[in-house]
Each structure stands twice: as structure tokens, then as C-alpha cells.
XYZ file of C-alpha atoms in Angstrom:
249
model
C -71.266 25.192 57.798
C -69.275 22.653 55.850
C -69.760 22.607 52.153
C -69.465 19.533 49.938
C -68.217 20.014 46.082
C -68.571 17.217 43.754
C -65.562 17.808 40.827
C -65.429 15.595 37.948
C -62.251 14.963 35.660
C -62.826 15.435 31.723
C -60.913 16.316 28.584
C -60.152 19.711 28.324
C -62.767 22.133 26.693
C -60.084 22.677 23.930
C -58.757 19.555 23.081
C -60.753 18.055 19.790
C -62.163 14.905 20.951
C -61.643 12.073 18.779
C -63.249 8.729 18.341
C -61.178 5.163 18.792
C -60.599 3.271 15.879
C -63.219 0.626 16.607
C -66.150 2.948 17.244
C -65.857 1.821 21.201
C -65.555 5.063 22.958
C -63.593 8.383 23.084
C -59.566 8.336 22.662
C -57.861 9.565 26.131
C -54.554 8.355 25.276
C -52.455 10.994 25.568
C -55.159 13.527 26.200
C -55.137 16.824 28.370
C -57.624 16.319 31.122
C -58.751 18.896 33.215
C -61.769 19.788 35.456
C -65.022 20.108 34.520
C -66.128 23.772 33.833
C -69.356 23.958 35.922
C -67.342 22.200 38.588
C -64.634 24.520 38.920
C -67.702 27.183 39.610
C -68.949 25.277 42.302
C -65.574 25.389 44.146
C -65.411 29.032 43.474
C -68.912 29.643 45.243
C -68.125 27.421 47.853
C -64.595 28.980 48.195
C -66.229 32.485 48.438
C -69.403 31.620 50.856
C -65.642 30.320 53.176
C -64.457 34.409 52.304
C -67.885 35.415 53.571
C -67.888 33.838 56.638
C -70.864 31.522 56.008
C -68.569 28.144 55.012
C -66.168 26.602 57.705
C -64.939 23.440 56.041
C -64.696 22.766 52.255
C -64.572 19.287 51.481
C -64.106 18.255 48.049
C -64.817 14.978 45.938
C -64.359 13.542 42.861
C -65.519 9.713 41.782
C -62.754 8.123 38.988
C -59.492 6.738 38.189
C -56.500 7.561 40.464
C -55.274 10.289 37.780
C -58.454 12.352 39.191
C -56.164 12.697 42.223
C -54.520 15.850 39.926
C -58.221 17.484 39.809
C -58.627 17.153 43.307
C -55.727 18.917 44.412
C -56.156 21.614 41.823
C -59.798 22.269 43.983
C -57.163 22.100 47.200
C -55.361 24.749 45.705
C -57.862 26.949 44.758
C -59.114 26.856 48.606
C -60.810 23.693 49.615
C -59.831 22.406 52.930
C -59.396 18.462 52.332
C -60.457 16.172 49.239
C -62.130 12.423 49.156
C -61.155 10.094 46.373
C -63.709 7.746 45.060
C -61.484 5.283 43.067
C -63.328 3.742 40.192
C -61.952 2.501 37.138
C -65.570 1.458 35.787
C -67.528 3.984 33.484
C -70.334 4.946 35.718
C -73.389 6.354 34.569
C -75.337 9.671 36.473
C -77.102 6.716 39.328
C -74.595 5.210 40.132
C -72.348 9.024 40.668
C -75.365 9.934 42.718
C -75.382 6.653 44.867
C -71.848 6.935 45.724
C -72.394 10.656 46.418
C -75.037 9.636 48.528
C -72.633 7.496 50.683
C -70.290 10.368 51.164
C -73.271 12.722 51.950
C -73.986 10.693 54.578
C -70.281 10.267 55.642
C -69.762 13.863 55.611
C -73.050 15.176 56.663
C -72.868 18.636 54.691
C -75.129 21.263 55.643
C -74.421 22.491 51.254
C -73.849 20.119 48.586
C -72.851 22.153 45.506
C -72.159 20.366 42.253
C -71.792 21.810 38.177
C -75.135 21.188 36.161
C -73.700 19.122 33.668
C -70.470 17.493 32.558
C -69.147 18.568 29.453
C -68.375 14.997 28.155
C -71.400 12.898 28.894
C -73.726 16.473 29.072
C -76.630 14.884 31.175
C -77.710 17.167 33.617
C -78.711 14.633 36.305
C -76.669 13.687 39.004
C -77.272 16.661 41.413
C -81.004 16.306 40.392
C -80.580 12.345 41.194
C -78.309 13.300 44.844
C -81.225 15.694 45.439
C -84.114 12.725 45.541
C -82.079 9.879 46.627
C -80.694 12.163 49.942
C -84.261 13.798 50.423
C -82.708 17.172 50.376
C -84.072 20.610 49.171
C -82.679 21.187 45.479
C -81.809 24.677 43.636
C -80.352 23.951 39.974
C -79.290 25.948 37.258
C -77.868 28.666 39.807
C -76.985 32.034 38.989
C -76.752 33.419 42.316
C -76.597 31.849 45.793
C -77.413 33.622 49.381
C -77.126 31.773 52.245
C -79.221 33.701 55.011
C -79.750 31.840 58.489
C -80.762 28.005 57.777
C -81.535 28.499 54.153
C -80.273 29.117 51.153
C -81.639 31.404 48.660
C -81.190 30.366 45.171
C -81.587 32.486 42.063
C -82.364 30.099 39.077
C -81.911 30.890 35.212
C -85.510 29.063 33.461
C -86.586 29.496 29.992
C -88.578 32.428 30.852
C -85.871 33.993 32.771
C -85.158 34.160 36.600
C -86.838 32.379 39.693
C -85.391 32.359 43.269
C -86.467 29.724 45.320
C -85.725 29.349 49.388
C -84.357 26.045 50.576
C -84.156 24.990 53.725
C -80.771 23.660 54.903
C -79.150 20.902 53.970
C -79.563 20.984 50.051
C -78.306 20.775 47.139
C -77.129 23.322 44.407
C -76.148 22.726 40.839
C -73.988 25.903 39.186
C -74.805 27.803 35.813
C -71.908 30.176 33.942
C -73.053 33.349 35.170
C -72.631 32.322 38.888
C -69.561 33.317 39.302
C -65.641 33.725 37.458
C -63.452 31.245 39.035
C -59.989 31.943 39.835
C -56.723 30.953 39.436
C -54.463 28.949 41.602
C -51.418 30.732 42.727
C -48.215 28.770 42.763
C -47.729 29.023 46.470
C -51.280 27.390 47.395
C -50.876 24.962 44.611
C -47.755 23.710 46.592
C -49.605 23.876 49.740
C -52.276 21.921 48.093
C -49.873 18.945 47.973
C -49.802 18.645 51.973
C -53.675 18.639 52.227
C -55.555 15.681 53.194
C -56.692 13.678 50.465
C -58.596 10.247 51.251
C -59.307 7.535 48.541
C -62.154 5.177 48.795
C -63.795 2.337 47.163
C -67.273 1.824 46.503
C -66.731 -1.048 48.217
C -66.153 0.810 50.961
C -69.606 3.262 51.131
C -71.193 -0.108 50.885
C -72.175 1.170 46.873
C -72.762 -0.959 43.998
C -72.039 0.989 40.540
C -73.355 -2.435 38.187
C -75.215 -0.521 35.064
C -78.056 -1.437 33.209
C -76.747 0.595 30.213
C -74.328 -0.630 27.979
C -72.424 1.951 25.366
C -72.881 -0.149 22.033
C -70.899 2.266 19.550
C -69.968 5.987 19.513
C -69.501 7.984 16.715
C -67.990 11.455 15.738
C -70.370 13.840 14.010
C -70.800 13.812 10.425
C -68.613 16.777 8.745
C -70.749 19.399 7.974
C -70.121 21.469 4.700
C -69.416 24.496 3.989
C -71.490 27.477 3.845
C -71.825 29.540 1.046
C -73.123 33.043 0.276
C -75.796 33.828 -2.103
C -76.604 37.490 -3.731
C -80.669 37.540 -3.281
C -83.698 36.549 -1.468
C -84.464 35.187 -4.776
C -81.215 32.722 -5.020
C -81.998 32.231 -1.597
C -85.448 30.646 -1.606
C -84.541 29.057 -4.761
C -81.558 26.651 -3.633
C -83.685 26.261 -0.468
C -86.055 24.432 -2.443
C -83.925 22.703 -5.156
C -80.798 21.715 -3.419
C -81.830 21.967 0.354
C -85.186 20.849 -0.055
C -86.494 22.645 3.008
C -89.009 24.260 1.205
């Protein structure tokens, strides 16, 4: 079974994000970039399926600038077999990414596609669902457990009321939640081996996909600074401050 895993290059989660002085976007100059944490979970799950003998090949794909090869090499070091970079310097929305992934899915014909449920930069939680709609594949989102059985995959989903298990016919789309697994670290020998693994570079034009967007970012602002909290000595004092200072009651 071939597994396709989508990964995204994002600002490292330990970095404090800064907004550009002209409010046109986020300042990425000299900022550490990493693989999206949810995508790390997706790669780990694919590697575990291969270790169980369920998956025979793992293909990782990323859409972004040339520098996204760094994150693809990381995925290769973690256990993926080969990589595809759809190179684009444009700021792509979720639908454009889903269309490009759909073209890659058509090209590769994987039985299972695994994505992180969302990226920590745009935080949209849309791409997996849009890809499922475009491809016509069954989808299991927010997965905390994935089990492949024959021509089906059972996905335990985290929902508001608890857990829900769905049985999906393959091929299928799965998006990962935090509790699905604990991603491993790449060993030095595997990092060296990853440098020799195949990495194919494509363009949106090669895939016959237009990435033009109908959405334009007008302004980016940092959130307002929160004032420090205070301690009160009694419930009466708390009520008085909520009523007269905060004016919320």
C-alpha cells in the first residue's frame, strides 16, 4: 500500500512571531523554520504503518518555496522513501493547496493520504477536508487512532462529545490529531541516508493547476498586549472589581 503524506514548512513553534513594520505580513527574515507539528505526527503514523508491514512505500509532498526541501529531507530521514516538492513562492490559500495535492494524488494514486489536521501558522483546518471533497475519497479527520484492515481503515476521531470510530473504504484521507502518536527523532545515519533519497521538484504548471486566489490579505496585526493580572483578597473585592473596573457584571 502506498501512503502519501503532506507536510508544511512553518515558523518553528518555539519562535515568537513578529509582524512586519508595514503590517503586510509576518516577518520571516532570519527566522527558524520547521515542519508543522501536526505534519510530524502524520509522517510518524505513515512510518509506523510501514514498520507493521501495512504500507510498502511512503511518499512525502510539500508545497512551497525551494527551502521547503529542508522539511522534506527531514521527513525522508524519519523514514519516508521519496519526496515531491511542488515549488511555489506564492502565498497559497487552503483551496489552492488542496487542488495541488489533488493533482499529486492523481499522479501517485496512493491508497492512503495522511495530513496534519491544521498548520500552526494559518490555523485553518481546511486542506484535508477540501482534498477529500475534490478527490471523492472518504475522510477521517482529527484521528487519535488509525487501523488498516484489508480494504478499510478504521479511524478513531476526537469529537466534542468524546470519541467516534468510522470505517472508511480505501483510498481515504486521514488528518491527524495530537494524541495519535509521539513523533520520533531522526538519527544521524538516517539524516545522512536522506540526502541520497529521491526528491522530485514540480511546479503548479506541471500539474496543470492554477493557484490564483480570490482572497487578499489586507493587513496583519499583532494581538493587543494583555495587562498583568492581580490577586484579590476576597470574593467581595472580586465582585467589586468586576462590576466597577472591568464592567463585565
